[in-house]
Coordinates of C-alpha atoms in Angstrom, one line a residue:
L12 CA -27.4 -17.5 9.3
C13 CA -28.6 -17.2 5.5
R14 CA -31.2 -15.4 3.8
I15 CA -32.1 -16.5 0.6
Y16 CA -32.6 -14.4 -2.4
K17 CA -34.6 -15.7 -5.6
K18 CA -35.1 -14.1 -9.2
T19 CA -36.8 -16.0 -11.9
S20 CA -36.1 -15.8 -16.0
G21 CA -38.8 -13.4 -18.0
N22 CA -39.9 -16.8 -19.4
G23 CA -39.8 -18.7 -16.1
S24 CA -37.8 -21.5 -17.6
V25 CA -34.7 -20.8 -15.0
R26 CA -35.2 -19.5 -11.1
T27 CA -32.0 -18.7 -9.0
P28 CA -32.6 -19.0 -5.6
S29 CA -29.3 -18.3 -3.8
D30 CA -28.1 -17.6 -0.1
I31 CA -25.7 -15.0 1.0
I32 CA -22.6 -14.3 -0.3
T33 CA -19.6 -15.1 2.5
V34 CA -16.0 -13.5 2.1
R35 CA -14.9 -17.0 0.7
H36 CA -17.7 -18.1 -1.5
T37 CA -21.2 -17.9 -2.7
D38 CA -23.6 -20.9 -3.5
G39 CA -27.3 -21.4 -4.9
V40 CA -29.6 -23.7 -6.8
I41 CA -30.8 -23.0 -10.2
K42 CA -34.3 -24.9 -11.4
V43 CA -34.1 -25.8 -14.7
D44 CA -37.2 -26.1 -17.3
P45 CA -35.9 -28.4 -19.6
A46 CA -39.4 -28.1 -21.7
E47 CA -38.0 -24.4 -22.5
L48 CA -34.5 -24.5 -23.5
E49 CA -34.9 -26.1 -27.3
G50 CA -31.3 -27.4 -26.9
R51 CA -29.0 -24.7 -25.4
K52 CA -27.6 -24.8 -22.2
V53 CA -28.3 -22.8 -19.4
W54 CA -24.6 -21.4 -17.6
V55 CA -24.3 -19.2 -15.0
Y56 CA -22.1 -16.4 -13.5
L57 CA -20.2 -14.6 -10.8
A58 CA -19.0 -11.4 -12.2
C59 CA -17.0 -8.9 -10.2
S60 CA -17.7 -5.6 -11.9
F61 CA -16.7 -1.6 -12.1
R62 CA -19.7 0.4 -13.5
Y63 CA -18.5 4.1 -13.5
G64 CA -21.1 5.5 -15.8
S65 CA -25.1 5.5 -16.3
D66 CA -27.1 2.8 -17.9
D67 CA -28.4 6.1 -20.4
L68 CA -24.6 6.2 -22.0
D69 CA -25.3 2.0 -22.4
L70 CA -27.9 2.9 -24.9
I71 CA -25.7 4.7 -27.0
G72 CA -23.7 2.4 -27.7
M73 CA -20.7 3.1 -24.3
N74 CA -19.9 0.7 -22.1
Y75 CA -19.3 2.1 -18.8
R76 CA -18.6 -0.9 -17.2
K77 CA -15.8 -3.4 -16.7
D78 CA -15.5 -6.3 -15.5
I79 CA -12.7 -7.4 -12.8
W80 CA -13.2 -10.9 -12.9
I81 CA -16.0 -13.2 -14.2
K82 CA -16.3 -17.0 -13.6
R83 CA -18.6 -19.4 -16.1
Q84 CA -20.1 -22.6 -15.3
Q85 CA -22.5 -25.0 -17.3
I86 CA -25.5 -25.6 -15.0
Y87 CA -27.4 -28.4 -17.9
P88 CA -26.6 -30.1 -18.8
V89 CA -24.9 -31.3 -16.1
D90 CA -21.4 -30.8 -16.8
G91 CA -18.3 -32.7 -14.6
T92 CA -18.3 -33.2 -11.3
K93 CA -19.6 -30.5 -8.7
P94 CA -18.2 -29.7 -5.2
A95 CA -20.3 -30.9 -2.3
N96 CA -23.8 -29.2 -1.6
T97 CA -24.1 -26.8 2.0
P98 CA -27.4 -28.6 4.1
M99 CA -29.0 -24.9 2.8
Q100 CA -28.5 -26.0 -0.8
E101 CA -29.3 -29.7 0.6
A102 CA -32.9 -27.9 1.7
L103 CA -33.7 -25.7 -1.8
L104 CA -33.2 -29.2 -3.8
K105 CA -35.7 -31.0 -2.3
K106 CA -37.8 -27.8 -2.7
C107 CA -36.6 -27.8 -6.8
E108 CA -37.4 -31.5 -7.1
D109 CA -36.1 -33.1 -10.2
Q110 CA -35.6 -29.4 -11.6
G111 CA -32.6 -28.6 -9.1
H112 CA -28.7 -28.4 -10.0
A113 CA -26.2 -26.5 -7.3
F114 CA -23.2 -24.4 -7.9
T115 CA -20.7 -23.0 -6.2
F116 CA -18.2 -20.1 -6.5
N117 CA -14.9 -19.8 -5.3
I118 CA -13.6 -16.0 -4.7
D119 CA -10.2 -15.0 -5.0
N120 CA -9.7 -13.1 -1.4
N121 CA -8.0 -10.3 -3.1
L122 CA -10.8 -8.8 -5.0
P123 CA -12.3 -5.5 -3.7
C124 CA -15.2 -5.3 -1.4
S125 CA -18.7 -4.5 -2.8
V126 CA -18.6 -0.8 -2.3
G127 CA -20.2 2.8 -4.5
L128 CA -20.3 5.7 -4.7
Q129 CA -23.6 7.9 -3.2
P130 CA -26.1 9.3 -6.4
A131 CA -27.7 12.5 -5.1
P132 CA -31.7 12.4 -4.8
E133 CA -32.2 13.5 -8.4
D134 CA -29.7 11.4 -10.0
V135 CA -31.5 7.8 -11.5
G136 CA -30.3 4.4 -12.5
K137 CA -27.5 2.3 -11.1
A138 CA -24.5 4.2 -8.9
C139 CA -21.6 4.1 -9.9
G140 CA -18.9 1.7 -7.8
V141 CA -17.9 -2.3 -7.5
D142 CA -20.4 -4.7 -7.7
Y143 CA -21.1 -8.5 -8.0
E144 CA -23.4 -9.9 -10.1
V145 CA -24.7 -14.0 -10.5
K146 CA -26.5 -14.2 -13.6
A147 CA -28.0 -17.4 -15.1
Y148 CA -28.7 -17.6 -18.9
I149 CA -30.0 -20.0 -21.5
A150 CA -27.7 -19.6 -24.3
N151 CA -25.3 -22.3 -26.9
E152 CA -22.8 -21.3 -25.8
A153 CA -20.8 -20.2 -22.4
D154 CA -19.3 -16.8 -24.1
D155 CA -20.3 -16.1 -27.5
P156 CA -19.8 -12.4 -28.6
D157 CA -22.0 -13.4 -31.3
E158 CA -24.8 -15.4 -30.4
K159 CA -27.6 -12.7 -28.7
I160 CA -28.8 -13.5 -25.6
N161 CA -32.6 -12.3 -25.0
K162 CA -33.6 -10.7 -22.0
K163 CA -36.4 -13.2 -20.8
D164 CA -33.6 -16.0 -20.5
T165 CA -31.4 -14.4 -18.1
C166 CA -32.2 -14.0 -14.4
R167 CA -29.2 -11.9 -12.0
L168 CA -29.6 -11.0 -8.8
I169 CA -26.8 -8.6 -7.1
I170 CA -25.1 -9.5 -4.3
R171 CA -22.5 -8.3 -2.0
K172 CA -18.4 -9.2 -1.0
I173 CA -17.7 -7.6 2.6
Q174 CA -14.3 -8.0 4.8
F175 CA -13.6 -9.7 7.6
A176 CA -12.0 -7.5 10.6
P177 CA -9.1 -8.6 11.7
G178 CA -8.6 -10.9 14.4
T179 CA -6.6 -8.5 16.7
I180 CA -7.3 -4.9 16.9
P181 CA -4.2 -2.7 17.3
A182 CA -3.5 0.5 19.7
G183 CA -5.0 4.0 18.1
P184 CA -2.5 6.2 16.8
Q185 CA -1.6 9.4 18.3
A186 CA -0.3 12.7 16.9
D187 CA 1.0 15.9 18.3
I188 CA 1.8 19.8 17.0
S189 CA 3.2 22.7 18.7
K190 CA 2.0 26.4 17.4
N191 CA 3.4 29.9 19.0
F192 CA 1.7 33.3 18.0
M193 CA 3.4 36.3 15.8
M194 CA 5.4 38.5 18.8
S195 CA 5.8 35.5 21.4
D196 CA 8.0 32.8 21.9
K197 CA 5.3 30.7 24.3
L198 CA 3.5 27.6 23.0
V199 CA 0.1 26.1 22.3
H200 CA 0.7 21.8 22.8
L201 CA -2.0 19.7 21.3
E202 CA -2.2 16.1 21.5
A203 CA -5.0 14.0 20.0
S204 CA -5.5 10.0 20.1
I205 CA -7.5 7.3 20.0
E206 CA -7.7 3.9 21.7
K207 CA -7.9 2.0 19.2
E208 CA -7.3 1.5 15.2
L209 CA -10.6 -0.5 14.6
Y210 CA -14.3 0.5 15.0
F211 CA -17.3 -0.5 14.4
H212 CA -20.1 1.0 12.4
G213 CA -21.9 3.4 15.1
D214 CA -19.6 2.8 18.0
Q215 CA -18.8 6.1 19.9
I216 CA -15.3 6.8 18.7
P217 CA -13.3 8.5 22.2
V218 CA -10.4 11.3 20.4
K219 CA -8.7 12.0 23.4
V220 CA -7.4 15.7 23.4
K221 CA -4.6 17.1 25.4
I222 CA -4.0 21.0 25.7
N223 CA -1.1 22.5 27.0
N224 CA -1.7 26.3 26.7
E225 CA 1.5 28.5 27.4
T226 CA 0.3 31.5 25.9
T227 CA -1.9 34.6 27.6
K228 CA -4.1 33.7 24.8
V229 CA -7.7 31.7 25.5
V230 CA -9.0 28.4 23.9
K231 CA -12.2 29.2 22.9
K232 CA -13.7 26.0 20.9
I233 CA -12.2 22.6 19.9
K234 CA -13.6 21.1 16.9
I235 CA -13.3 17.7 15.8
T236 CA -13.6 16.4 12.0
V237 CA -14.0 13.2 10.5
D238 CA -12.8 13.4 6.5
Q239 CA -13.3 10.7 4.3
T240 CA -10.7 9.8 1.2
T241 CA -12.2 8.3 -1.8
E242 CA -9.5 7.4 -5.1
V243 CA -10.9 6.3 -8.4
L244 CA -8.2 4.6 -9.5
L245 CA -9.9 2.3 -12.8
Y246 CA -10.8 5.1 -15.3
Q247 CA -8.9 7.3 -14.2
T248 CA -6.6 8.8 -10.8
D249 CA -9.3 10.6 -9.3
K250 CA -9.0 11.6 -5.9
Y251 CA -11.4 13.8 -3.3
T252 CA -11.8 14.7 0.6
K253 CA -15.4 15.1 1.8
T254 CA -16.2 15.7 5.5
V255 CA -18.5 13.2 7.1
L256 CA -18.3 14.7 10.7
N257 CA -18.4 18.0 12.0
E258 CA -18.7 18.9 15.1
E259 CA -17.4 22.1 17.6
F260 CA -17.2 21.5 21.6
A261 CA -17.2 25.3 23.7
E262 CA -14.5 23.8 26.0
E263 CA -12.4 27.3 27.1
V264 CA -8.5 26.8 27.7
K265 CA -7.6 30.1 29.5
G266 CA -4.0 31.1 29.3
E267 CA -1.3 29.3 31.3
S268 CA -3.3 26.3 31.8
T269 CA -4.1 22.8 30.5
M270 CA -6.8 20.7 29.7
E271 CA -7.5 16.8 28.9
K272 CA -10.4 15.3 28.1
T273 CA -12.3 12.7 25.8
F274 CA -15.0 13.9 23.4
M275 CA -17.2 11.3 21.8
V276 CA -18.0 11.6 18.0
V277 CA -19.9 9.4 16.2
P278 CA -19.8 9.6 12.0
L279 CA -22.8 8.0 10.3
L280 CA -23.8 8.1 7.4
S281 CA -27.7 8.5 8.0
N282 CA -26.0 12.5 8.9
N283 CA -24.9 12.6 5.1
K284 CA -27.5 11.0 2.8
E285 CA -27.4 14.5 0.6
K286 CA -23.5 14.6 -0.4
R287 CA -22.9 13.1 -3.9
G288 CA -19.9 11.1 -4.1
L289 CA -19.6 9.8 -0.8
A290 CA -18.2 6.5 -0.7
V291 CA -20.9 4.0 0.7
D292 CA -21.1 -0.2 1.4
G293 CA -22.9 -1.7 -1.4
R294 CA -26.5 -2.1 -1.0
L295 CA -28.9 -5.2 -0.7
K296 CA -32.4 -4.5 -3.0
D297 CA -33.5 -1.6 -0.6
E298 CA -31.5 -2.3 2.1
D299 CA -30.1 0.6 3.8
T300 CA -25.9 0.8 4.2
N301 CA -23.7 2.2 5.7
L302 CA -20.4 4.6 4.9
A303 CA -17.8 2.6 2.9
S304 CA -14.8 0.5 4.6
T305 CA -11.8 1.6 4.5
T306 CA -9.6 -0.6 1.8
L307 CA -7.2 -3.3 3.4
M308 CA -4.6 -3.5 1.3
R309 CA -2.7 -7.2 2.1
P310 CA 0.5 -8.5 0.6
G311 CA -0.1 -9.3 -3.7
M312 CA -3.3 -7.2 -4.2
D313 CA -3.1 -5.6 -7.4
K314 CA -4.2 -1.8 -6.0
G315 CA -5.6 -0.9 -9.5
M316 CA -7.8 -3.4 -9.5
Q317 CA -9.4 -2.3 -6.4
G318 CA -11.6 -0.1 -8.3
I319 CA -11.9 2.5 -5.2
L320 CA -9.7 2.5 -2.3
V321 CA -11.2 4.4 0.8
S322 CA -9.4 5.9 4.0
Y323 CA -10.3 8.2 6.8
K324 CA -8.9 10.6 9.1
I325 CA -9.9 12.5 12.2
K326 CA -8.7 16.4 12.7
V327 CA -9.0 17.8 15.8
N328 CA -8.6 22.3 15.6
L329 CA -8.5 24.8 18.2
L330 CA -10.3 27.9 18.2
V331 CA -8.2 30.9 20.2
S332 CA -9.2 34.3 20.7
S333 CA -7.7 35.6 18.4
G334 CA -9.2 33.7 15.6
G335 CA -6.2 31.8 14.3
L336 CA -6.6 27.8 14.3
L337 CA -3.9 24.8 15.7
G338 CA -5.1 21.6 14.3
D339 CA -3.7 18.2 13.7
L340 CA -4.3 14.9 11.9
T341 CA -5.0 11.7 13.4
P342 CA -6.1 8.2 11.7
W343 CA -8.9 6.7 12.9
G344 CA -10.7 3.2 11.9
Q345 CA -14.2 2.1 12.0
N346 CA -16.0 -1.6 11.9
D347 CA -19.2 -2.6 11.0
H348 CA -20.4 -5.9 12.8
K349 CA -23.7 -7.5 10.9
N350 CA -25.3 -10.3 10.6
G351 CA -22.2 -12.4 11.8
E352 CA -20.1 -11.1 9.7
Q353 CA -17.3 -8.1 10.0
K354 CA -16.5 -5.4 7.4
S355 CA -13.7 -3.9 8.5
Q356 CA -12.7 -0.6 8.1
N357 CA -8.8 -0.8 9.6
H358 CA -8.3 3.7 8.5
T359 CA -5.0 4.6 8.4
G360 CA -3.1 7.8 7.6
G361 CA -0.4 10.1 9.3
P362 CA -0.5 12.8 10.9
S363 CA -0.6 16.5 8.9
E364 CA -1.0 20.4 10.3

């Protein structure tokens, strides 16, 4: 399954139809009208960048965009050999006839995935986060800082990089805690677990809760929350946590009794649209998106180059008749499956009171 995106430069001399990015490479075709070049060349680049400021700040000479990775190719005149065309490129080249030129970029697997921080409803301009841009432009040199490139001589596309889920999904984590009350040597035991480490977006997550109440007090409610922890790395170390799900269940556990039950929870971005700074997966045009996938750190990856790190935790709290709280944290995972591709959210985290 492929989807085609197209942009045209202001003077109409450069056009970039490009098929959707995969996890390993992106490819497309640029249509060039040589009559408008005036002896100049046509270049294309693919850049992974981290934006941590608004467009307004760029206007006053402050650059709030950092290029993490960038590759350039000369498209016209043709320079060097090119890899074999994909079937989609062949179809696009037929439409462009003699003016079509194919390009392919291989993407390092250790680069970050597309992720952004959700703006407030009143915010305008581009959101902070990691994005990928394909840009075709007319210039004499590929990257001459003294050469000014007119905006009408460029066309650009924002694309999205996603990560595949692991082939094998490990068993889910489990955590437990025991607490007593003042003037009592009896305990309340709480155990929480999930079936597997990884879930797709929109899946119900079964949280299995076991309670052994040895005291005479009554457990009135069970509260389950899901927290997203976001760590911004490139411009400073900024770490914060936001709750993306908070549900209470009116389950009563009387004194000197036990309970074992599974509760279904579904954290969704649609229930968190007003939360500024929430990490979300990269967007394509005006399409909707999801809560950001957890960052998977593989051997050899540079943590500092990921831009934004995302993880999740589930917390189970017991509300007892005296008003006290018992709680524990257990890791969880979520994965998104869309258009035949998988975005991994293999969340990790340790137990904590």
